[in-house]
Amino acid sequence: MRVLPGFCMVGIGCIVMAGCSRSRETDVAQALEAGTGTVDLPAGTLLVHRELVIPEGARNLEIRGNPAGSTLKAADDFKGRALIVSKGAMGLRLTGFRIEGNRTALQTPIGLPPSDVPFARYYRNNGILIENATRATIRNLWFTRTTNFPLLVSASSGVRIESVHIEDSGSLGPAGRNNASGGILLEEGTRDFEVRHSTIRRVRGNGIWTHSNYRSPRNANGIVAQNVIEEVARDAIQVGHATRIRIENNAGGRIGYPRELVDIAASAIPVAIDTSGNVDLSAYVANHFEEIDGKCIDLDGFHDGEVRDNSCISRKSQDQYPYAQYGIVFNNSNPEAEPVNVTITGNLIDGAGYGGIFLIGSRHLVSGNRLLGLNRDRCTGDMTRPGCNYAPGQPDLLHSGIYLGSGADRPATTVGNRIERNEISGFAMEHACVAAAPGVSLARNRIENNRCTDTRGASTVSGDRR
């Protein structure tokens, strides 16, 4: 164990002298140079002026907070990629301390990186940056007011993140909207990871997400479970360019808040559970979100997986959700991912701007879902109405319970799907319960026993179309 002697503890009987904080910072930096063992942080608040670097290739190193409380705070003149930086460590453990990022002093407008640049190489002023790690544990840490990413893990494996608390973090782009920063990011083929029992509140960008550049390895074998995410201006959870990911038993609310930070100009519609890139063999199960000003679940690039027993409930008046869209939406922007073989069952959508499920692709099972309170924008196919005048060639698109599309970012063949035993209700739903785009044949899909109810009282049951 490496106990750091002679610390001057801010606010705990310390007579502040010139060089006092700098000396403590130097002591911590020197203690880390061994690259192994245990480094106990001092009690109190330590101002950090330069990144604390863990030696490359460190082995079995633990940095832990004092039982009385330890805080690393970015100084007003902090310069570095993150307060703590690690590359190539094996068996790294970070436990039991706080990081204050000093966002007010350090933030400057910054947009998203170019498509071929990892986030770890682009954003500075993060909380903790871990690259190329094998077996890393981050447990019981608090992050507040981090300028960009409180925790950024890149190209690593065996990562365990547990009981992490994040508040009031993330920066803005040049236009004053969110730039996706502020939460936990695992990128560039990070594998065998878990994010559990963590709380994220008031984040400007995404809460928890995986991301890899198009030509990088996909993130793989991950679990995001039992986290609480509240008030984010982008996505609560995003699964990007990944395989074998399980998103389970997470909860939260106020997705797409505050409204003025939503990057609507870049079409970054907020989503409770989002998908991007090529994502397969994955499951989104038993997640529950409320007050979503956007979409419940976006399945862009999602295939060969399941979406089961999730709920999204929005109870306020429709004027409180200016960005509300469909509840569950398929897309196919990634050329390597075809939307096939997805099971969507047991989900609850209660309150959506338009329809319940926008479906493209083949061999999906859509069964036993409750799609309630749909078409709160009261679209009817009248293309002269503001908010209802999208895609004039598809007049049923915005006011159907389940809509079978002919494509999204690119054409898709929508055949061989089973749509059965769904409960669908909302404005004018008895007329447009299950509908299809021009050129898509309902008869080439099996559609039966869906109960459709208009909020005005009319009810129908879909026939057998095989």
XYZ file of C-alpha atoms in Angstrom:
466
model
C 0.000 0.000 0.000
C 1.289 3.439 -0.890
C 0.133 5.978 1.719
C 0.892 9.525 0.690
C 2.509 11.423 3.602
C 2.404 15.061 4.576
C -0.733 16.166 2.718
C -2.119 19.624 3.132
C -5.889 19.017 3.149
C -8.019 21.879 1.857
C -10.709 22.728 4.400
C -9.385 20.319 7.051
C -7.055 22.270 9.305
C -4.895 23.456 6.428
C -3.078 26.757 6.382
C -3.013 27.439 2.658
C 0.458 28.434 1.516
C 1.954 28.969 -1.910
C 2.745 25.606 -3.444
C 0.610 23.635 -0.946
C -1.892 22.247 -3.495
C 0.786 21.814 -6.134
C 2.873 19.780 -3.688
C -0.028 17.441 -2.998
C -0.662 17.055 -6.708
C 3.001 16.207 -7.243
C 2.895 13.646 -4.435
C -0.041 11.861 -6.057
C 1.631 11.926 -9.475
C 4.824 10.473 -7.984
C 2.912 7.765 -6.136
C 1.357 6.648 -9.418
C 4.732 6.251 -11.082
C 5.255 2.799 -9.546
C 2.370 1.558 -11.709
C 1.314 -1.070 -9.174
C 0.080 -1.435 -5.610
C -2.426 0.831 -3.860
C -2.466 4.606 -3.921
C -4.644 6.109 -1.182
C -5.877 9.588 -2.045
C -5.825 12.188 0.744
C -8.975 13.326 2.478
C -10.380 16.627 1.311
C -10.202 18.367 -2.065
C -7.120 18.234 -4.252
C -6.859 20.746 -7.089
C -5.492 19.126 -10.249
C -3.704 21.342 -12.771
C -2.342 18.657 -15.115
C -3.590 15.172 -15.921
C -2.584 12.469 -13.446
C -0.999 9.843 -15.672
C -0.920 6.170 -14.792
C 2.220 4.681 -16.376
C 1.568 2.809 -19.582
C 1.350 -0.908 -18.933
C 0.570 -0.536 -15.207
C -0.313 -3.801 -13.460
C -2.689 -4.367 -10.557
C -2.867 -0.729 -9.551
C -5.637 0.557 -7.284
C -6.470 4.220 -6.671
C -8.897 4.621 -3.817
C -10.441 7.429 -1.847
C -10.066 8.168 1.823
C -12.971 6.991 4.028
C -13.401 10.622 5.105
C -13.923 11.622 1.459
C -11.520 12.415 -1.373
C -12.171 14.791 -4.260
C -10.066 15.507 -7.321
C -11.084 18.884 -8.720
C -9.961 20.373 -12.021
C -8.310 23.718 -11.426
C -9.356 26.751 -13.440
C -6.159 26.362 -15.490
C -6.366 22.579 -15.857
C -4.848 21.248 -19.074
C -5.158 17.636 -20.092
C -7.200 14.895 -21.684
C -8.704 13.923 -18.314
C -7.953 14.260 -14.631
C -6.868 10.608 -14.599
C -5.398 9.048 -17.753
C -4.506 5.385 -18.242
C -3.247 3.437 -21.236
C -2.507 -0.271 -21.473
C -3.186 -1.044 -17.805
C -4.044 -4.514 -16.580
C -6.024 -5.048 -13.394
C -6.742 -1.346 -12.802
C -9.123 -0.417 -9.947
C -10.568 3.033 -9.225
C -12.807 3.187 -6.152
C -14.434 5.501 -3.664
C -13.682 9.113 -4.616
C -15.181 12.159 -6.360
C -14.190 14.038 -9.471
C -15.307 17.638 -9.999
C -14.717 18.731 -13.555
C -15.047 22.528 -13.204
C -17.170 22.785 -16.324
C -17.925 26.476 -15.808
C -14.273 27.473 -16.106
C -13.137 24.950 -18.710
C -15.937 24.480 -21.217
C -15.610 25.800 -24.752
C -17.909 25.037 -27.699
C -16.913 21.829 -29.463
C -18.708 19.756 -32.075
C -18.636 16.038 -32.747
C -15.336 14.575 -33.982
C -14.736 13.640 -37.624
C -16.085 10.191 -38.475
C -12.637 8.571 -38.465
C -11.408 10.047 -35.155
C -12.075 8.213 -31.858
C -13.622 10.281 -29.101
C -10.598 9.537 -26.882
C -8.406 11.408 -29.375
C -10.738 14.364 -29.731
C -12.261 15.464 -26.425
C -10.181 16.941 -23.601
C -11.169 17.943 -20.070
C -12.746 14.571 -19.330
C -13.004 12.958 -15.913
C -11.300 9.586 -16.421
C -9.847 8.302 -19.697
C -8.956 4.610 -19.963
C -7.458 3.196 -23.176
C -6.388 -0.332 -24.102
C -7.065 -1.695 -20.630
C -7.469 -5.332 -19.673
C -9.597 -5.852 -16.566
C -10.579 -2.426 -15.267
C -12.968 -1.818 -12.365
C -14.558 1.568 -11.711
C -16.751 1.462 -8.640
C -18.421 3.933 -6.297
C -17.206 7.105 -7.983
C -19.016 10.449 -8.147
C -18.631 12.838 -11.088
C -20.004 16.366 -11.121
C -19.724 19.218 -13.615
C -17.385 17.320 -15.943
C -16.733 19.362 -19.062
C -17.002 16.526 -21.583
C -17.075 12.830 -20.642
C -16.931 11.851 -16.975
C -15.833 8.340 -17.971
C -14.461 7.411 -21.391
C -13.234 3.841 -22.006
C -11.649 3.058 -25.371
C -10.475 -0.222 -26.953
C -10.528 -2.116 -23.663
C -11.776 -5.453 -22.325
C -13.050 -6.818 -19.041
C -14.464 -3.466 -17.882
C -16.707 -3.337 -14.799
C -18.466 -0.055 -14.022
C -20.652 -0.154 -10.934
C -22.361 2.367 -8.641
C -21.089 5.378 -10.556
C -22.961 8.654 -10.079
C -22.858 11.415 -12.709
C -24.507 14.821 -12.540
C -24.483 18.094 -14.482
C -21.956 17.086 -17.141
C -21.332 17.539 -20.849
C -20.494 20.440 -23.131
C -22.211 22.114 -26.083
C -21.539 22.462 -29.770
C -20.961 25.758 -31.575
C -24.712 26.210 -32.039
C -25.364 25.904 -28.301
C -26.886 22.409 -28.525
C -25.659 19.163 -27.010
C -22.719 17.417 -28.689
C -23.428 13.932 -27.214
C -20.977 14.351 -24.305
C -21.715 14.126 -20.603
C -22.172 10.442 -19.777
C -20.372 7.094 -19.917
C -18.843 6.188 -23.282
C -17.363 2.819 -24.256
C -15.819 2.982 -27.701
C -13.568 1.417 -30.316
C -14.309 -2.257 -29.833
C -14.553 -2.370 -26.050
C -15.486 -5.937 -25.075
C -16.732 -7.899 -22.085
C -18.060 -4.900 -20.176
C -20.737 -4.212 -17.599
C -22.377 -0.968 -16.490
C -24.582 -1.584 -13.454
C -26.365 0.211 -10.622
C -25.305 3.673 -11.745
C -27.197 6.968 -11.685
C -26.907 9.672 -14.335
C -28.759 12.966 -14.035
C -28.806 16.237 -15.961
C -26.490 15.160 -18.754
C -26.408 17.250 -21.910
C -25.685 14.397 -24.316
C -26.061 10.612 -24.059
C -26.295 8.873 -20.709
C -24.638 5.507 -21.448
C -23.480 4.477 -24.885
C -21.217 2.377 -27.025
C -19.620 3.798 -30.129
C -17.047 2.675 -32.666
C -15.972 4.184 -35.929
C -17.181 2.408 -39.025
C -13.879 0.634 -39.720
C -13.142 -0.169 -36.083
C -14.055 -3.419 -34.290
C -17.572 -3.515 -32.919
C -18.158 -3.304 -29.182
C -19.121 -6.757 -27.915
C -20.399 -8.841 -25.019
C -21.772 -6.048 -22.871
C -24.431 -5.627 -20.196
C -26.070 -2.333 -19.212
C -28.406 -3.107 -16.330
C -30.262 -1.539 -13.416
C -29.140 2.015 -14.071
C -31.232 5.166 -13.594
C -30.938 7.933 -16.185
C -32.862 11.167 -15.770
C -32.924 14.383 -17.789
C -30.732 13.982 -20.832
C -30.922 16.093 -23.980
C -30.013 13.237 -26.328
C -30.323 9.486 -25.606
C -30.610 7.754 -22.271
C -28.880 4.651 -23.672
C -27.388 4.187 -27.113
C -26.005 0.931 -28.507
C -23.739 1.773 -31.416
C -21.845 -0.585 -33.727
C -22.010 -3.566 -31.402
C -22.839 -7.239 -31.019
C -24.169 -9.316 -28.133
C -25.284 -6.403 -25.949
C -27.990 -6.729 -23.299
C -29.837 -3.616 -22.096
C -31.949 -4.719 -19.143
C -33.948 -3.305 -16.226
C -32.854 0.294 -16.678
C -35.193 3.143 -15.813
C -35.442 6.884 -16.091
C -37.311 9.868 -17.394
C -37.271 13.315 -18.960
C -35.575 12.159 -22.137
C -35.089 15.162 -24.428
C -34.710 17.736 -21.657
C -33.970 20.562 -21.385
C -35.600 21.249 -24.717
C -33.274 24.083 -25.705
C -30.268 21.707 -25.719
C -31.770 19.163 -28.115
C -29.795 19.190 -31.377
C -32.811 19.158 -33.647
C -30.871 20.820 -36.496
C -28.705 17.683 -36.727
C -31.791 15.407 -36.482
C -30.547 14.118 -33.108
C -34.043 13.260 -31.907
C -33.850 12.113 -28.263
C -34.446 8.383 -27.678
C -34.816 6.336 -24.523
C -32.925 3.382 -26.108
C -31.192 4.181 -29.376
C -29.309 2.044 -31.883
C -26.791 2.953 -34.567
C -24.363 1.184 -36.854
C -24.511 -2.604 -37.135
C -26.053 -4.165 -34.012
C -27.025 -7.828 -33.766
C -27.569 -10.694 -31.331
C -28.653 -8.124 -28.762
C -31.622 -7.674 -26.437
C -33.432 -4.685 -24.948
C -35.485 -6.130 -22.088
C -37.652 -4.728 -19.265
C -36.507 -1.125 -19.428
C -38.919 1.564 -18.237
C -38.871 5.255 -19.121
C -41.269 8.157 -18.655
C -41.626 11.580 -20.250
C -39.930 11.029 -23.604
C -39.816 13.990 -25.954
C -38.711 11.933 -28.938
C -38.796 8.178 -29.546
C -38.980 5.269 -27.160
C -36.756 2.799 -29.049
C -34.846 3.388 -32.277
C -33.662 0.278 -34.132
C -31.344 1.710 -36.776
C -29.123 -1.188 -37.821
C -30.662 -3.604 -35.296
C -31.162 -7.168 -36.528
C -31.346 -10.723 -35.203
C -32.307 -9.622 -31.703
C -35.214 -8.940 -29.360
C -37.057 -5.984 -27.869
C -39.197 -7.285 -25.028
C -41.252 -6.009 -22.083
C -40.102 -2.387 -22.256
C -42.308 0.601 -21.510
C -42.336 4.281 -22.423
C -45.050 6.435 -20.868
C -45.651 10.128 -21.516
C -48.598 11.551 -19.603
C -48.455 15.302 -20.161
C -50.350 17.239 -22.821
C -49.003 16.884 -26.340
C -47.720 20.451 -26.491
C -45.121 19.380 -23.928
C -43.541 16.970 -26.464
C -42.642 18.964 -29.589
C -40.171 16.279 -30.769
C -42.379 13.239 -30.075
C -42.463 10.774 -32.977
C -43.167 7.066 -33.383
C -42.785 4.829 -30.360
C -40.536 2.153 -31.922
C -38.755 2.884 -35.197
C -36.690 0.730 -37.576
C -34.047 2.220 -39.853
C -31.330 0.894 -42.154
C -28.703 3.615 -42.536
C -25.807 1.133 -42.149
C -25.196 -0.690 -45.450
C -23.995 -3.824 -43.633
C -27.101 -4.283 -41.499
C -30.401 -5.553 -42.899
C -33.449 -5.324 -40.597
C -34.372 -9.002 -40.191
C -35.336 -11.447 -37.441
C -36.314 -9.062 -34.664
C -38.805 -10.054 -31.962
C -40.837 -7.160 -30.560
C -43.154 -8.437 -27.862
C -44.763 -7.338 -24.607
C -43.818 -3.668 -24.930
C -45.946 -0.738 -23.761
C -46.008 2.582 -25.602
C -48.389 4.987 -23.898
C -48.383 8.361 -25.629
C -46.665 8.962 -28.986
C -46.733 11.865 -31.384
C -47.473 9.609 -34.347
C -47.771 5.828 -34.564
C -46.673 2.948 -32.382
C -44.243 0.954 -34.576
C -42.603 1.843 -37.891
C -41.518 -1.490 -39.371
C -39.245 -2.344 -42.284
C -37.537 -5.589 -43.220
C -38.538 -9.211 -42.954
C -39.123 -12.142 -40.626
C -39.955 -9.984 -37.616
C -42.405 -11.033 -34.908
C -44.497 -8.154 -33.523
C -46.770 -9.660 -30.910
C -48.560 -8.827 -27.693
C -47.583 -5.161 -27.572
C -49.786 -2.433 -26.098
C -49.592 0.687 -28.248
C -51.823 3.213 -26.516
C -52.536 6.901 -26.798
C -51.129 7.080 -30.326
C -51.280 9.933 -32.843
C -51.386 12.660 -30.246
C -50.575 15.100 -33.041
C -53.955 14.113 -34.556
C -52.657 13.608 -38.066
C -55.192 12.406 -40.639
C -53.256 12.360 -43.899
C -54.031 16.027 -44.557
C -50.686 17.313 -45.824
C -51.636 20.940 -45.241
C -51.439 20.561 -41.468
C -48.163 21.656 -39.801
C -46.448 18.712 -38.151
C -48.414 16.256 -40.276
C -47.023 17.161 -43.699
C -44.054 14.790 -43.832
C -43.732 12.330 -46.781
C -46.662 13.448 -48.954
C -46.409 10.219 -50.960
C -47.261 8.207 -47.832
C -50.442 9.737 -46.422
C -50.920 6.938 -43.845
C -47.420 7.179 -42.385
C -48.014 9.534 -39.492
C -51.363 8.222 -38.286
C -51.056 4.419 -38.314
C -50.692 2.180 -35.300
C -48.219 -0.144 -37.023
C -46.859 1.008 -40.368
C -45.060 -1.281 -42.804
C -42.602 0.885 -44.703
C -40.897 0.441 -48.040
C -37.594 1.643 -46.612
C -35.973 4.338 -44.532
C -32.492 5.646 -45.350
C -32.495 3.107 -48.191
C -35.098 0.778 -49.695
C -36.127 -2.348 -47.778
C -38.237 -5.393 -48.574
C -40.961 -5.667 -45.949
C -42.391 -9.179 -46.213
C -42.821 -12.302 -44.121
C -43.539 -10.525 -40.837
C -45.997 -11.718 -38.194
C -48.055 -8.961 -36.602
C -50.522 -10.398 -34.129
C -52.348 -9.874 -30.845
C -51.324 -6.255 -30.436
C -53.563 -3.749 -28.644
C -53.609 -0.449 -30.516
C -55.464 2.698 -29.503
C -55.379 6.386 -30.247
C -56.787 9.084 -32.458
C -58.416 7.568 -35.588
C -56.838 4.155 -34.964
C -59.848 2.171 -36.128
C -59.171 3.408 -39.664
C -55.398 3.050 -39.729
C -54.594 0.310 -37.264
C -52.084 -1.592 -39.443
C -51.194 0.104 -42.712
C -48.533 -0.079 -45.401
C -46.592 2.239 -47.639
C -47.344 2.297 -51.369
C -45.738 -0.774 -52.898
C -45.774 -2.809 -49.666
C -48.257 -5.683 -49.601
C -50.075 -6.382 -46.349
C -51.012 -9.759 -47.837
C -47.339 -10.783 -47.891
C -47.253 -10.438 -44.106
C -49.283 -12.339 -41.522
C -51.525 -9.830 -39.736
C -54.177 -11.126 -37.351
C -56.011 -10.576 -34.085
C -54.850 -7.026 -33.471
C -57.401 -5.011 -31.512
C -57.679 -1.410 -32.640
C -59.590 1.249 -30.730
C -60.243 4.872 -31.543
C -60.061 7.166 -28.524
C -63.497 8.323 -29.591
C -64.880 4.823 -28.958
C -64.811 2.951 -32.297
C -63.158 -0.485 -32.299
C -62.055 -3.036 -34.895
C -60.120 -6.287 -34.997
C -57.667 -6.864 -37.841
C -58.449 -9.775 -40.094
C -56.239 -12.671 -41.125
C -53.907 -11.559 -43.899
C -51.507 -14.336 -44.797
